[in-house]
Amino acid sequence: MGQITLKGVRKAFGDVEVIPPLDLEINDGEFVVFVGPSGCGKSTLLRLIAGLEDVSGGEIEINGQPSAELPPAKRGLAMVFQSYALYPHMSVRKNIAFPLKMAKLDQAAAKEKVDNAARILNLTDYLDRRPGQLSGGQRQRVAIGRAIVREPAAFLFDEPLSNLDAALRVNMRLEISELHQKLKTTMVYVTHDQVEAMTMADKIVVLQAGRIEQVGSPLELYRTPRNKFVAGFIGSPKMNFIEGDEAAKYGADSIGIRPEHIEVSTTEGAWKGTVGVSEHLGSDTFLHVDTEYGLINVRGGGEIGLHAGDTVFLTPDLSQLHKFDAQGQAI
Amino acid sequence: MARKISNRRRVIMSVIAWALAFVIFFPILWTIILSFKTEGNAIKAPWDVLTSSWTFDSYHVVQERSNYFRHFMNSVVISFGSTLLALVIAIPSAWAMAFVPGKRTKDVLMWMLSTKMMPAVGVLVPIYLMFRDWGLLDTRTGLVIVLCLMNLPIVIWMLFTYFKEIPKDILEAARMDGATLGGEILYVLTPMAVPGIASTLLLNVILAWNEAFWTLNLTAAKAAPLTAFIAAYSSPEGLFYAKLSAASTLAIAPILILGWFSQKQLVRGLTFGAVK
Ligand SMILES: Nc1ncnc2c1ncn2[C@@H]1O[C@H](COP(=O)(O)OP(=O)(O)O)[C@@H](O)[C@H]1O
Ligand SMILES: [Mg+2]
């Protein structure tokens, strides 16, 4: 069981309120991703749940139990740190076994659990090495192994992949998703990378300045962002925004349209512009088109025959058009 | 690109470095030389000293007149005892200041350092009187306590600097893994800080070994360490140069040997944190 409920949770460091009162429900078995720009309070929120920081107000319940009096280890949660935070003076085996040693589990049972975790994570051949002798991906797996052996009610991940190179990141992303499917344990995952959020989450929590902007499944956030911030944050490349008279035509203060929801034509369309940079990826082509409303990104087919300097006409798919009021809220 | 250093420059630099090292080492070298001369030869002009004959006389006299071994044991007990006691107190203190700093932590650290700037003689009388009343005069226990207190600020500062370099994440991971505060310090912090703790230990053993003010003022005979052993050979009259040198050589030899074999550790300790 791994259900976590945040009720009016607030956190201030001195006079600075980093997290204004916030409510959130994390269900058992869910993969929840906290996503938001750097410094928005994601780590702080995770550390509050972990018990590494004390709340300044409100209540965190784990499986219905108030947790205020519980030290980190008693909450039944395991954390994987961005820096891996392995014990450099211990072998991989000792690192993974450390929580079991602290729990005074007998040696035979501990060994079995460590071997099991090592098998799941492909670490069997590395058990006698020190963390310093491992690659970044292997270290990350050791950190996960140390979390697995505790059989926690929930895993907490704080940007676990941001120290890995791009290719490895994609691999580890998959591995963590697979692990979730295998263990079916609640996972709370913090990242600033919306691609990770979109690909891994059951439920995404978008944060800005400690506030929850929106909670929903990846597709909900993609299709119906509640405000301009979420609209701009979720989706890659970013949504285009147009303000002023053109937006007023649609009865909004500003409108947003995703690059993939714009039709390109060389003959006719709503907005006229000139192709600037065009990025050919093979499968897609990203065009940066200069229009009188500003720069608009368009995603065209891979074989599109357009180049810098060409005149094009853009037509938004009206069913996919997002409208926002002066406060940036979706209409 | 690595900077190129011409051979000539390297030679000049080496010569300068060796010359400086020789100047710094010279007093010790001269002491050792004098200890192998007769009293009469020891006070001659430098060149005559060097060319005069060599002898073990001074060592024999020193050996007969006083008990080197007892002084040596006192020095060992006092320097290691005070350092170990200081470590036991300083490790938790430095942990607290490095990992759960409060608003006043910086002030506390500065205050501790400032006590080292006070001349020791300023508190000699009160400490002497307290020691007299508590029966600690001329005891090893008394010296262990007083030298521990004297070096505690340095020990805490050094450990604090090492602990600062240890990532907080790792201690938090230990906390998540169920380590108690004691477990966290014992299984994670201390093993990670072993190099730092070792250099702190070495440096403070050396400082305590060489400490002469308190050891001379608070001991008479029973607890007197090697510093008192040397001092016994200085006298206002008569010829004592060679015997004093022999006593000094005997007193510094153990710590020189210890320092020689641990110089890597010491240099690392003293420059720790300068280069990350
Ligand atoms: N221990 C602390 N003391 C003071 N301010 C802190 C502390 N930890 C975090 N903060 C501040 O809280 C804000 C949120 O930080 P953090 O949760 O680390 O953001 P994120 O993980 O989203 O990048 C930042 O402005 C940061 O400076
Ligand atoms: Mg963070």
XYZ file of C-alpha atoms in Angstrom, chain B residues 48-140:
93
model
C 85.862 23.989 14.328
C 82.719 22.310 15.580
C 82.337 20.419 12.333
C 85.959 19.297 12.173
C 86.221 18.256 15.821
C 85.887 14.624 16.830
C 82.587 12.816 17.328
C 81.410 11.267 20.586
C 78.433 9.674 22.312
C 79.370 11.218 25.678
C 76.395 13.543 25.922
C 73.982 10.691 25.317
C 75.585 8.643 28.068
C 75.334 11.528 30.510
C 71.719 12.258 29.614
C 70.886 8.573 29.912
C 72.452 8.374 33.372
C 71.029 11.566 34.742
C 67.420 11.197 33.760
C 64.882 8.616 32.772
C 64.252 9.089 29.083
C 61.741 6.266 28.832
C 59.442 7.646 31.502
C 59.361 11.058 29.856
C 58.779 9.429 26.505
C 55.807 7.443 27.828
C 54.385 10.583 29.396
C 54.651 12.369 26.062
C 52.936 9.503 24.257
C 50.104 9.301 26.757
C 49.595 13.050 26.881
C 49.744 13.749 23.147
C 47.688 10.771 21.981
C 45.340 10.926 24.960
C 44.542 14.596 24.524
C 44.091 14.190 20.767
C 41.794 11.168 21.046
C 39.721 12.867 23.713
C 39.497 15.958 21.507
C 38.352 13.808 18.555
C 35.610 12.189 20.610
C 34.273 15.621 21.491
C 34.989 17.237 18.134
C 33.435 14.697 15.745
C 29.859 15.228 16.954
C 30.427 18.987 17.287
C 31.807 19.300 13.788
C 28.966 17.109 12.503
C 26.426 19.470 14.053
C 28.087 22.581 12.671
C 28.636 21.175 9.196
C 25.258 19.520 8.651
C 22.728 21.291 10.845
C 24.131 24.803 11.020
C 22.147 27.366 12.954
C 22.151 31.132 12.680
C 25.047 31.413 15.119
C 27.234 28.559 13.886
C 29.671 30.902 12.141
C 29.957 32.992 15.313
C 30.627 29.933 17.437
C 33.394 28.859 15.065
C 34.954 32.311 15.123
C 34.718 32.439 18.882
C 36.484 29.108 19.222
C 39.263 30.297 16.965
C 39.556 33.546 18.897
C 40.383 31.635 22.079
C 43.574 30.511 20.325
C 44.599 34.145 19.945
C 44.590 34.716 23.674
C 48.037 34.340 25.252
C 47.977 31.157 27.307
C 49.774 32.813 30.169
C 46.649 34.917 30.689
C 44.807 31.939 32.145
C 47.776 30.241 33.767
C 47.019 31.395 37.281
C 43.348 30.372 37.395
C 44.087 27.038 35.761
C 47.037 26.437 38.055
C 44.891 27.138 41.103
C 42.077 24.904 39.855
C 44.549 22.125 39.148
C 46.036 22.523 42.618
C 42.622 22.321 44.288
C 41.545 19.331 42.226
C 44.810 17.495 42.693
C 45.577 17.516 38.961
C 48.998 19.137 39.171
C 51.745 16.912 37.826
C 49.309 14.240 36.625
C 48.911 12.851 33.116
